Amino acid sequence: MPKQSPASPAIVASWLDTASGIFAPAEVEVLRSACQLADPLYEGKVELTGAPLLHHALGAASILAGMNLDYETVTAAILHAVPRYLDGWAEKIEQGYGTNVKMLVAGISQMERIHLFSEASDAKIDKDEAAQQTEILRKMLLAMVEDIRVVLIKLAERTQTLRHLSGAGEEQQKLTAQQTRSIFAPLANRLGVWQLKWELEDLSVRYLEPGLYKQVAGLLDERRADREQYIADVVSRLKQALSQAGISAEVTGRPKHIYSIINKMKLKQMDFSELYDVRAVRILIDDNQVDGIPVDGIRLCYTALGLVHELWPPIESEFDDYIAHPKSNDYRSLHTAVTGPRGLAVEVQIRTREMHRHSELGVAAHWRYKEGGKSDTRFDEKIAWLRQILEWKEDLSGQGDLQEQFKNELFRDQVYVFTPLGKVIALPRDATPVDFAYILHTDLGHRTRGAKVDGSIVPLNYKLQNGQRVEILTVKLGAPSRDWINPALGYLKSPRARAKVRAWFKNQNLDESIAQGRTQLDRELHRLGITSINQEKIAQRLHFNKLEDLLAAIGRNEVTQRRIAVAIREELPGRTIGIAAPRAFKPAAPRKPTADITVGGVNNLMTRIAKCCKPAPPDAIVGYVTRDRGITIHREDCPFMLRLAENRRERKLTAQWGD
């Protein structure tokens, strides 16, 4: 076993001393045991920033402890890299720390598949497809974990990495920062983990746009601690004024972080001097009573607005009333900017708690507004539920059901897998390699003969799991199997893929259906006494793009005589045309086995006379093997047989009339 680093005991002891002020003594002992397991395994190992792996793990654990997460989550953060260096790690962790910690560590290991995204990003895809891929990847990260705490551990670990990213090479800095900005920061935003979101965004832009970052940081001309103290002073004065007016409200504030400032400058093409929300506070109005009489929250919002303007002068043209005039997504709030203490601009938002709840969790959700893109109602509702769980974690942590609440079943309706090139594909839950092939391309699905998942051959009805890499094995020329559309065999889960297979079989007898349809249409025109009409227009009136499509539908008994007669009457409005009673075309009943026709030298076979050419003795005849109607007898000079495609001529059989 590797020898301990001399500095490790002191670092671990200091960290555990801090943890003892947060966790119960028994929980601290579990954390101590985790450090003792990890320390020799991590000895000599470094993170991509060059920082010792143990320091990195303890830093991530400190972030999670600061977020008031439970000791199991913090333990898993310490042990997150153990699977790389310890055989049989799952059994050892489960025995020493329980099933929950083992599942969390396993989830973190599974999320390491994120590196595949880097491979996909190198592909030549357009901007819209790249954005779509990134969105699917975010959903995959939420779907592939059984416990949402895995995502929080990954966010904390990534934050710790960015804090020391200056130790990595320039190329690695940009790759890590880009990945953070496009995937991890938006995840933190969606889950409402603001403290991590702001830090991830600021640190990523520091490496992606260092010049602009330094410029804005210089323009702020304040250290973050100074800005936070300034906001605290503003919040204190507002609380005092509201209390004196008898208004119960929660007042919070934040200095706008550098990434947000840069984003707004770009989006609105504004100079830094034109921004008035670099410092911002929010007032959430509670339900109030004055002299025992309930007071409308909206009325109190405007009262609070008056108090703000009494404290500090408003900045002209910087007032928006989204209560009287809500945004298109029904967002409601009062926004004003004032010249606060020391002559610095401060933005103030005022709303009721109900308005705030709608803003954070409803259709006006702040994270969706910030990220832009199309709304996905079902996904947004799941995100809202996760955010509520995270908000409740402090209330639940003492009730023994925190772990159950964090169990992630919300994103189980889909599965996300990788192509060999690293592209992420979303499929229905329990989808198979055949579903995967048809999603990529119809022809690929038809030619599928096998599949590899993570390099191993699997059955075609294998149920795919999140994060797997799927490769389809094909033949040069192939066709689907009828077994694929049998639900009991489990080859296809996607209705779209099943429809493609059915369409293939439907089109196999296309030539014969067209020939039969032509015969039936000609017979109907003759019955109605029509000798000249544009048949293409009849097809258009019946909503078919081409005449062949109509003829095939008639041959498959999908269009009734009545519909054809109505279309003809509409095409020839001056003619009197009788409409037959509704009935579908009925194919002639199959002939019984008969000795009158010998096919391929064999008699007593199930045969039927083709309706397209209606052969009769002594016509020269030929047999044609259909897929589901036995053997059809055609004249040798039948147009259908003369136009038969090359790959279907093998179905022809010799035939003769009997005595």
PDB file of N, CA, C and O in Angstrom, residues 418-482:
ATOM      1  N   PHE A 418     -24.952   7.175 -26.486  1.00  0.00           N
ATOM      2  CA  PHE A 418     -24.000   7.796 -27.402  1.00  0.00           C
ATOM      3  C   PHE A 418     -23.880   6.994 -28.692  1.00  0.00           C
ATOM      4  O   PHE A 418     -23.922   5.763 -28.680  1.00  0.00           O
ATOM      5  N   THR A 419     -23.683   7.697 -29.809  1.00  0.00           N
ATOM      6  CA  THR A 419     -23.265   7.054 -31.055  1.00  0.00           C
ATOM      7  C   THR A 419     -21.760   6.806 -30.969  1.00  0.00           C
ATOM      8  O   THR A 419     -21.085   7.334 -30.079  1.00  0.00           O
ATOM      9  N   PRO A 420     -21.182   6.032 -31.890  1.00  0.00           N
ATOM     10  CA  PRO A 420     -19.724   5.828 -31.876  1.00  0.00           C
ATOM     11  C   PRO A 420     -18.933   7.128 -31.989  1.00  0.00           C
ATOM     12  O   PRO A 420     -17.782   7.191 -31.548  1.00  0.00           O
ATOM     13  N   LEU A 421     -19.526   8.192 -32.567  1.00  0.00           N
ATOM     14  CA  LEU A 421     -18.838   9.475 -32.699  1.00  0.00           C
ATOM     15  C   LEU A 421     -19.081  10.401 -31.513  1.00  0.00           C
ATOM     16  O   LEU A 421     -18.624  11.542 -31.512  1.00  0.00           O
ATOM     17  N   GLY A 422     -19.831   9.944 -30.501  1.00  0.00           N
ATOM     18  CA  GLY A 422     -20.036  10.751 -29.302  1.00  0.00           C
ATOM     19  C   GLY A 422     -21.281  11.603 -29.323  1.00  0.00           C
ATOM     20  O   GLY A 422     -21.497  12.394 -28.408  1.00  0.00           O
ATOM     21  N   LYS A 423     -22.131  11.476 -30.344  1.00  0.00           N
ATOM     22  CA  LYS A 423     -23.383  12.235 -30.373  1.00  0.00           C
ATOM     23  C   LYS A 423     -24.382  11.588 -29.411  1.00  0.00           C
ATOM     24  O   LYS A 423     -24.472  10.364 -29.310  1.00  0.00           O
ATOM     25  N   VAL A 424     -25.141  12.419 -28.678  1.00  0.00           N
ATOM     26  CA  VAL A 424     -26.110  11.905 -27.706  1.00  0.00           C
ATOM     27  C   VAL A 424     -27.473  11.752 -28.377  1.00  0.00           C
ATOM     28  O   VAL A 424     -27.953  12.668 -29.046  1.00  0.00           O
ATOM     29  N   ILE A 425     -28.096  10.599 -28.190  1.00  0.00           N
ATOM     30  CA  ILE A 425     -29.403  10.304 -28.782  1.00  0.00           C
ATOM     31  C   ILE A 425     -30.396  10.021 -27.657  1.00  0.00           C
ATOM     32  O   ILE A 425     -30.118   9.223 -26.757  1.00  0.00           O
ATOM     33  N   ALA A 426     -31.552  10.683 -27.704  1.00  0.00           N
ATOM     34  CA  ALA A 426     -32.617  10.453 -26.720  1.00  0.00           C
ATOM     35  C   ALA A 426     -33.594   9.420 -27.271  1.00  0.00           C
ATOM     36  O   ALA A 426     -34.045   9.524 -28.418  1.00  0.00           O
ATOM     37  N   LEU A 427     -33.927   8.427 -26.440  1.00  0.00           N
ATOM     38  CA  LEU A 427     -34.827   7.346 -26.830  1.00  0.00           C
ATOM     39  C   LEU A 427     -35.856   7.114 -25.734  1.00  0.00           C
ATOM     40  O   LEU A 427     -35.640   7.509 -24.585  1.00  0.00           O
ATOM     41  N   PRO A 428     -36.987   6.455 -26.061  1.00  0.00           N
ATOM     42  CA  PRO A 428     -37.941   6.108 -25.000  1.00  0.00           C
ATOM     43  C   PRO A 428     -37.312   5.110 -24.028  1.00  0.00           C
ATOM     44  O   PRO A 428     -36.394   4.364 -24.389  1.00  0.00           O
ATOM     45  N   ARG A 429     -37.789   5.108 -22.816  1.00  0.00           N
ATOM     46  CA  ARG A 429     -37.302   4.145 -21.827  1.00  0.00           C
ATOM     47  C   ARG A 429     -37.512   2.714 -22.341  1.00  0.00           C
ATOM     48  O   ARG A 429     -38.524   2.421 -22.977  1.00  0.00           O
ATOM     49  N   ASP A 430     -36.561   1.826 -22.075  1.00  0.00           N
ATOM     50  CA  ASP A 430     -36.571   0.425 -22.520  1.00  0.00           C
ATOM     51  C   ASP A 430     -36.353   0.292 -24.022  1.00  0.00           C
ATOM     52  O   ASP A 430     -36.628  -0.770 -24.604  1.00  0.00           O
ATOM     53  N   ALA A 431     -35.848   1.347 -24.681  1.00  0.00           N
ATOM     54  CA  ALA A 431     -35.561   1.264 -26.115  1.00  0.00           C
ATOM     55  C   ALA A 431     -34.439   0.258 -26.372  1.00  0.00           C
ATOM     56  O   ALA A 431     -33.617  -0.035 -25.492  1.00  0.00           O
ATOM     57  N   THR A 432     -34.399  -0.264 -27.596  1.00  0.00           N
ATOM     58  CA  THR A 432     -33.447  -1.306 -27.988  1.00  0.00           C
ATOM     59  C   THR A 432     -32.487  -0.774 -29.053  1.00  0.00           C
ATOM     60  O   THR A 432     -32.691   0.322 -29.590  1.00  0.00           O
ATOM     61  N   PRO A 433     -31.447  -1.562 -29.400  1.00  0.00           N
ATOM     62  CA  PRO A 433     -30.571  -1.144 -30.505  1.00  0.00           C
ATOM     63  C   PRO A 433     -31.318  -0.931 -31.818  1.00  0.00           C
ATOM     64  O   PRO A 433     -30.912  -0.099 -32.629  1.00  0.00           O
ATOM     65  N   VAL A 434     -32.406  -1.677 -32.045  1.00  0.00           N
ATOM     66  CA  VAL A 434     -33.176  -1.488 -33.283  1.00  0.00           C
ATOM     67  C   VAL A 434     -33.850  -0.118 -33.275  1.00  0.00           C
ATOM     68  O   VAL A 434     -33.864   0.592 -34.294  1.00  0.00           O
ATOM     69  N   ASP A 435     -34.408   0.285 -32.129  1.00  0.00           N
ATOM     70  CA  ASP A 435     -34.962   1.645 -32.011  1.00  0.00           C
ATOM     71  C   ASP A 435     -33.886   2.678 -32.316  1.00  0.00           C
ATOM     72  O   ASP A 435     -34.115   3.645 -33.048  1.00  0.00           O
ATOM     73  N   PHE A 436     -32.714   2.481 -31.727  1.00  0.00           N
ATOM     74  CA  PHE A 436     -31.581   3.393 -31.921  1.00  0.00           C
ATOM     75  C   PHE A 436     -31.248   3.520 -33.407  1.00  0.00           C
ATOM     76  O   PHE A 436     -31.050   4.625 -33.929  1.00  0.00           O
ATOM     77  N   ALA A 437     -31.177   2.392 -34.121  1.00  0.00           N
ATOM     78  CA  ALA A 437     -30.830   2.409 -35.547  1.00  0.00           C
ATOM     79  C   ALA A 437     -31.855   3.192 -36.360  1.00  0.00           C
ATOM     80  O   ALA A 437     -31.496   3.993 -37.231  1.00  0.00           O
ATOM     81  N   TYR A 438     -33.138   2.979 -36.075  1.00  0.00           N
ATOM     82  CA  TYR A 438     -34.178   3.679 -36.844  1.00  0.00           C
ATOM     83  C   TYR A 438     -34.211   5.178 -36.531  1.00  0.00           C
ATOM     84  O   TYR A 438     -34.585   5.980 -37.386  1.00  0.00           O
ATOM     85  N   ILE A 439     -33.826   5.569 -35.308  1.00  0.00           N
ATOM     86  CA  ILE A 439     -33.749   6.992 -34.992  1.00  0.00           C
ATOM     87  C   ILE A 439     -32.671   7.660 -35.835  1.00  0.00           C
ATOM     88  O   ILE A 439     -32.828   8.778 -36.325  1.00  0.00           O
ATOM     89  N   LEU A 440     -31.541   6.956 -36.026  1.00  0.00           N
ATOM     90  CA  LEU A 440     -30.446   7.529 -36.807  1.00  0.00           C
ATOM     91  C   LEU A 440     -30.823   7.632 -38.288  1.00  0.00           C
ATOM     92  O   LEU A 440     -30.619   8.672 -38.913  1.00  0.00           O
ATOM     93  N   HIS A 441     -31.333   6.534 -38.862  1.00  0.00           N
ATOM     94  CA  HIS A 441     -31.710   6.560 -40.283  1.00  0.00           C
ATOM     95  C   HIS A 441     -32.569   5.333 -40.582  1.00  0.00           C
ATOM     96  O   HIS A 441     -32.289   4.232 -40.106  1.00  0.00           O
ATOM     97  N   THR A 442     -33.604   5.518 -41.392  1.00  0.00           N
ATOM     98  CA  THR A 442     -34.516   4.420 -41.721  1.00  0.00           C
ATOM     99  C   THR A 442     -33.781   3.273 -42.390  1.00  0.00           C
ATOM    100  O   THR A 442     -33.971   2.098 -42.047  1.00  0.00           O
ATOM    101  N   ASP A 443     -32.906   3.589 -43.355  1.00  0.00           N
ATOM    102  CA  ASP A 443     -32.192   2.540 -44.074  1.00  0.00           C
ATOM    103  C   ASP A 443     -31.266   1.767 -43.138  1.00  0.00           C
ATOM    104  O   ASP A 443     -31.111   0.548 -43.265  1.00  0.00           O
ATOM    105  N   LEU A 444     -30.645   2.475 -42.183  1.00  0.00           N
ATOM    106  CA  LEU A 444     -29.794   1.801 -41.199  1.00  0.00           C
ATOM    107  C   LEU A 444     -30.615   0.811 -40.380  1.00  0.00           C
ATOM    108  O   LEU A 444     -30.168  -0.305 -40.093  1.00  0.00           O
ATOM    109  N   GLY A 445     -31.830   1.203 -40.013  1.00  0.00           N
ATOM    110  CA  GLY A 445     -32.706   0.299 -39.277  1.00  0.00           C
ATOM    111  C   GLY A 445     -33.039  -0.946 -40.082  1.00  0.00           C
ATOM    112  O   GLY A 445     -32.970  -2.074 -39.564  1.00  0.00           O
ATOM    113  N   HIS A 446     -33.383  -0.762 -41.376  1.00  0.00           N
ATOM    114  CA  HIS A 446     -33.723  -1.910 -42.223  1.00  0.00           C
ATOM    115  C   HIS A 446     -32.563  -2.898 -42.320  1.00  0.00           C
ATOM    116  O   HIS A 446     -32.768  -4.107 -42.374  1.00  0.00           O
ATOM    117  N   ARG A 447     -31.326  -2.379 -42.348  1.00  0.00           N
ATOM    118  CA  ARG A 447     -30.148  -3.233 -42.579  1.00  0.00           C
ATOM    119  C   ARG A 447     -29.514  -3.753 -41.288  1.00  0.00           C
ATOM    120  O   ARG A 447     -28.474  -4.393 -41.328  1.00  0.00           O
ATOM    121  N   THR A 448     -30.129  -3.453 -40.151  1.00  0.00           N
ATOM    122  CA  THR A 448     -29.564  -3.875 -38.864  1.00  0.00           C
ATOM    123  C   THR A 448     -29.586  -5.403 -38.721  1.00  0.00           C
ATOM    124  O   THR A 448     -30.607  -6.037 -38.951  1.00  0.00           O
ATOM    125  N   ARG A 449     -28.439  -5.950 -38.313  1.00  0.00           N
ATOM    126  CA  ARG A 449     -28.355  -7.395 -38.065  1.00  0.00           C
ATOM    127  C   ARG A 449     -27.744  -7.723 -36.696  1.00  0.00           C
ATOM    128  O   ARG A 449     -27.786  -8.862 -36.245  1.00  0.00           O
ATOM    129  N   GLY A 450     -27.146  -6.717 -36.047  1.00  0.00           N
ATOM    130  CA  GLY A 450     -26.552  -6.944 -34.738  1.00  0.00           C
ATOM    131  C   GLY A 450     -26.191  -5.615 -34.105  1.00  0.00           C
ATOM    132  O   GLY A 450     -26.348  -4.557 -34.711  1.00  0.00           O
ATOM    133  N   ALA A 451     -25.705  -5.664 -32.862  1.00  0.00           N
ATOM    134  CA  ALA A 451     -25.358  -4.424 -32.159  1.00  0.00           C
ATOM    135  C   ALA A 451     -24.284  -4.694 -31.125  1.00  0.00           C
ATOM    136  O   ALA A 451     -24.209  -5.791 -30.553  1.00  0.00           O
ATOM    137  N   LYS A 452     -23.458  -3.661 -30.887  1.00  0.00           N
ATOM    138  CA  LYS A 452     -22.487  -3.678 -29.800  1.00  0.00           C
ATOM    139  C   LYS A 452     -22.831  -2.551 -28.831  1.00  0.00           C
ATOM    140  O   LYS A 452     -23.118  -1.431 -29.266  1.00  0.00           O
ATOM    141  N   VAL A 453     -22.802  -2.845 -27.553  1.00  0.00           N
ATOM    142  CA  VAL A 453     -23.008  -1.835 -26.517  1.00  0.00           C
ATOM    143  C   VAL A 453     -21.757  -1.804 -25.657  1.00  0.00           C
ATOM    144  O   VAL A 453     -21.377  -2.825 -25.070  1.00  0.00           O
ATOM    145  N   ASP A 454     -21.108  -0.642 -25.629  1.00  0.00           N
ATOM    146  CA  ASP A 454     -19.832  -0.493 -24.908  1.00  0.00           C
ATOM    147  C   ASP A 454     -18.841  -1.574 -25.320  1.00  0.00           C
ATOM    148  O   ASP A 454     -18.104  -2.134 -24.505  1.00  0.00           O
ATOM    149  N   GLY A 455     -18.848  -1.899 -26.628  1.00  0.00           N
ATOM    150  CA  GLY A 455     -17.872  -2.833 -27.178  1.00  0.00           C
ATOM    151  C   GLY A 455     -18.251  -4.293 -27.115  1.00  0.00           C
ATOM    152  O   GLY A 455     -17.540  -5.138 -27.656  1.00  0.00           O
ATOM    153  N   SER A 456     -19.376  -4.647 -26.488  1.00  0.00           N
ATOM    154  CA  SER A 456     -19.785  -6.053 -26.367  1.00  0.00           C
ATOM    155  C   SER A 456     -21.037  -6.312 -27.202  1.00  0.00           C
ATOM    156  O   SER A 456     -21.953  -5.485 -27.238  1.00  0.00           O
ATOM    157  N   ILE A 457     -21.074  -7.486 -27.857  1.00  0.00           N
ATOM    158  CA  ILE A 457     -22.240  -7.874 -28.643  1.00  0.00           C
ATOM    159  C   ILE A 457     -23.434  -8.096 -27.712  1.00  0.00           C
ATOM    160  O   ILE A 457     -23.310  -8.742 -26.666  1.00  0.00           O
ATOM    161  N   VAL A 458     -24.591  -7.561 -28.107  1.00  0.00           N
ATOM    162  CA  VAL A 458     -25.816  -7.738 -27.318  1.00  0.00           C
ATOM    163  C   VAL A 458     -26.943  -8.179 -28.246  1.00  0.00           C
ATOM    164  O   VAL A 458     -26.879  -7.966 -29.459  1.00  0.00           O
ATOM    165  N   PRO A 459     -28.012  -8.808 -27.701  1.00  0.00           N
ATOM    166  CA  PRO A 459     -29.179  -9.151 -28.528  1.00  0.00           C
ATOM    167  C   PRO A 459     -29.863  -7.879 -29.029  1.00  0.00           C
ATOM    168  O   PRO A 459     -29.760  -6.816 -28.407  1.00  0.00           O
ATOM    169  N   LEU A 460     -30.601  -8.008 -30.129  1.00  0.00           N
ATOM    170  CA  LEU A 460     -31.273  -6.835 -30.689  1.00  0.00           C
ATOM    171  C   LEU A 460     -32.434  -6.359 -29.825  1.00  0.00           C
ATOM    172  O   LEU A 460     -32.911  -5.240 -30.001  1.00  0.00           O
ATOM    173  N   ASN A 461     -32.919  -7.189 -28.916  1.00  0.00           N
ATOM    174  CA  ASN A 461     -33.983  -6.742 -28.000  1.00  0.00           C
ATOM    175  C   ASN A 461     -33.423  -6.351 -26.627  1.00  0.00           C
ATOM    176  O   ASN A 461     -34.162  -6.252 -25.649  1.00  0.00           O
ATOM    177  N   TYR A 462     -32.112  -6.104 -26.553  1.00  0.00           N
ATOM    178  CA  TYR A 462     -31.470  -5.641 -25.317  1.00  0.00           C
ATOM    179  C   TYR A 462     -31.988  -4.249 -24.957  1.00  0.00           C
ATOM    180  O   TYR A 462     -32.121  -3.380 -25.829  1.00  0.00           O
ATOM    181  N   LYS A 463     -32.290  -4.006 -23.684  1.00  0.00           N
ATOM    182  CA  LYS A 463     -32.787  -2.702 -23.245  1.00  0.00           C
ATOM    183  C   LYS A 463     -31.610  -1.788 -22.922  1.00  0.00           C
ATOM    184  O   LYS A 463     -30.810  -2.073 -22.032  1.00  0.00           O
ATOM    185  N   LEU A 464     -31.506  -0.693 -23.642  1.00  0.00           N
ATOM    186  CA  LEU A 464     -30.386   0.232 -23.489  1.00  0.00           C
ATOM    187  C   LEU A 464     -30.466   0.995 -22.172  1.00  0.00           C
ATOM    188  O   LEU A 464     -31.558   1.286 -21.678  1.00  0.00           O
ATOM    189  N   GLN A 465     -29.273   1.341 -21.635  1.00  0.00           N
ATOM    190  CA  GLN A 465     -29.178   2.078 -20.381  1.00  0.00           C
ATOM    191  C   GLN A 465     -28.526   3.435 -20.631  1.00  0.00           C
ATOM    192  O   GLN A 465     -27.791   3.622 -21.611  1.00  0.00           O
ATOM    193  N   ASN A 466     -28.765   4.384 -19.729  1.00  0.00           N
ATOM    194  CA  ASN A 466     -28.206   5.721 -19.873  1.00  0.00           C
ATOM    195  C   ASN A 466     -26.681   5.686 -19.955  1.00  0.00           C
ATOM    196  O   ASN A 466     -26.018   4.963 -19.211  1.00  0.00           O
ATOM    197  N   GLY A 467     -26.146   6.500 -20.877  1.00  0.00           N
ATOM    198  CA  GLY A 467     -24.710   6.687 -20.974  1.00  0.00           C
ATOM    199  C   GLY A 467     -23.971   5.623 -21.747  1.00  0.00           C
ATOM    200  O   GLY A 467     -22.743   5.693 -21.855  1.00  0.00           O
ATOM    201  N   GLN A 468     -24.663   4.628 -22.320  1.00  0.00           N
ATOM    202  CA  GLN A 468     -23.973   3.582 -23.065  1.00  0.00           C
ATOM    203  C   GLN A 468     -23.631   4.054 -24.481  1.00  0.00           C
ATOM    204  O   GLN A 468     -24.299   4.918 -25.042  1.00  0.00           O
ATOM    205  N   ARG A 469     -22.577   3.466 -25.041  1.00  0.00           N
ATOM    206  CA  ARG A 469     -22.183   3.769 -26.423  1.00  0.00           C
ATOM    207  C   ARG A 469     -22.673   2.616 -27.299  1.00  0.00           C
ATOM    208  O   ARG A 469     -22.336   1.450 -27.051  1.00  0.00           O
ATOM    209  N   VAL A 470     -23.443   2.930 -28.332  1.00  0.00           N
ATOM    210  CA  VAL A 470     -24.102   1.908 -29.147  1.00  0.00           C
ATOM    211  C   VAL A 470     -23.554   1.941 -30.571  1.00  0.00           C
ATOM    212  O   VAL A 470     -23.446   3.007 -31.183  1.00  0.00           O
ATOM    213  N   GLU A 471     -23.226   0.762 -31.082  1.00  0.00           N
ATOM    214  CA  GLU A 471     -22.751   0.625 -32.458  1.00  0.00           C
ATOM    215  C   GLU A 471     -23.615  -0.413 -33.153  1.00  0.00           C
ATOM    216  O   GLU A 471     -23.838  -1.510 -32.630  1.00  0.00           O
ATOM    217  N   ILE A 472     -24.114  -0.086 -34.352  1.00  0.00           N
ATOM    218  CA  ILE A 472     -25.004  -0.974 -35.099  1.00  0.00           C
ATOM    219  C   ILE A 472     -24.204  -1.755 -36.134  1.00  0.00           C
ATOM    220  O   ILE A 472     -23.389  -1.184 -36.865  1.00  0.00           O
ATOM    221  N   LEU A 473     -24.442  -3.075 -36.199  1.00  0.00           N
ATOM    222  CA  LEU A 473     -23.818  -3.946 -37.192  1.00  0.00           C
ATOM    223  C   LEU A 473     -24.840  -4.201 -38.296  1.00  0.00           C
ATOM    224  O   LEU A 473     -25.979  -4.594 -38.024  1.00  0.00           O
ATOM    225  N   THR A 474     -24.442  -3.972 -39.550  1.00  0.00           N
ATOM    226  CA  THR A 474     -25.400  -4.026 -40.659  1.00  0.00           C
ATOM    227  C   THR A 474     -24.919  -4.969 -41.760  1.00  0.00           C
ATOM    228  O   THR A 474     -23.772  -5.407 -41.787  1.00  0.00           O
ATOM    229  N   VAL A 475     -25.839  -5.255 -42.684  1.00  0.00           N
ATOM    230  CA  VAL A 475     -25.504  -5.932 -43.936  1.00  0.00           C
ATOM    231  C   VAL A 475     -25.660  -4.920 -45.057  1.00  0.00           C
ATOM    232  O   VAL A 475     -26.286  -3.870 -44.888  1.00  0.00           O
ATOM    233  N   LYS A 476     -25.058  -5.226 -46.206  1.00  0.00           N
ATOM    234  CA  LYS A 476     -25.086  -4.264 -47.321  1.00  0.00           C
ATOM    235  C   LYS A 476     -26.509  -4.076 -47.839  1.00  0.00           C
ATOM    236  O   LYS A 476     -26.961  -2.963 -48.090  1.00  0.00           O
ATOM    237  N   LEU A 477     -27.218  -5.193 -48.027  1.00  0.00           N
ATOM    238  CA  LEU A 477     -28.615  -5.148 -48.451  1.00  0.00           C
ATOM    239  C   LEU A 477     -29.408  -5.974 -47.453  1.00  0.00           C
ATOM    240  O   LEU A 477     -29.070  -7.132 -47.201  1.00  0.00           O
ATOM    241  N   GLY A 478     -30.432  -5.391 -46.901  1.00  0.00           N
ATOM    242  CA  GLY A 478     -31.192  -6.124 -45.894  1.00  0.00           C
ATOM    243  C   GLY A 478     -32.600  -5.603 -45.760  1.00  0.00           C
ATOM    244  O   GLY A 478     -32.970  -4.580 -46.342  1.00  0.00           O
ATOM    245  N   ALA A 479     -33.383  -6.315 -44.988  1.00  0.00           N
ATOM    246  CA  ALA A 479     -34.776  -5.943 -44.765  1.00  0.00           C
ATOM    247  C   ALA A 479     -35.131  -6.259 -43.319  1.00  0.00           C
ATOM    248  O   ALA A 479     -34.521  -7.124 -42.693  1.00  0.00           O
ATOM    249  N   PRO A 480     -36.111  -5.562 -42.770  1.00  0.00           N
ATOM    250  CA  PRO A 480     -36.524  -5.823 -41.387  1.00  0.00           C
ATOM    251  C   PRO A 480     -37.179  -7.186 -41.243  1.00  0.00           C
ATOM    252  O   PRO A 480     -37.648  -7.776 -42.217  1.00  0.00           O
ATOM    253  N   SER A 481     -37.223  -7.653 -40.021  1.00  0.00           N
ATOM    254  CA  SER A 481     -37.886  -8.920 -39.719  1.00  0.00           C
ATOM    255  C   SER A 481     -39.289  -8.648 -39.201  1.00  0.00           C
ATOM    256  O   SER A 481     -39.523  -7.660 -38.499  1.00  0.00           O
ATOM    257  N   ARG A 482     -40.209  -9.535 -39.550  1.00  0.00           N
ATOM    258  CA  ARG A 482     -41.579  -9.382 -39.028  1.00  0.00           C
ATOM    259  C   ARG A 482     -41.609  -9.543 -37.504  1.00  0.00           C
ATOM    260  O   ARG A 482     -42.506  -9.035 -36.843  1.00  0.00           O
TER     261      ARG A 482
END
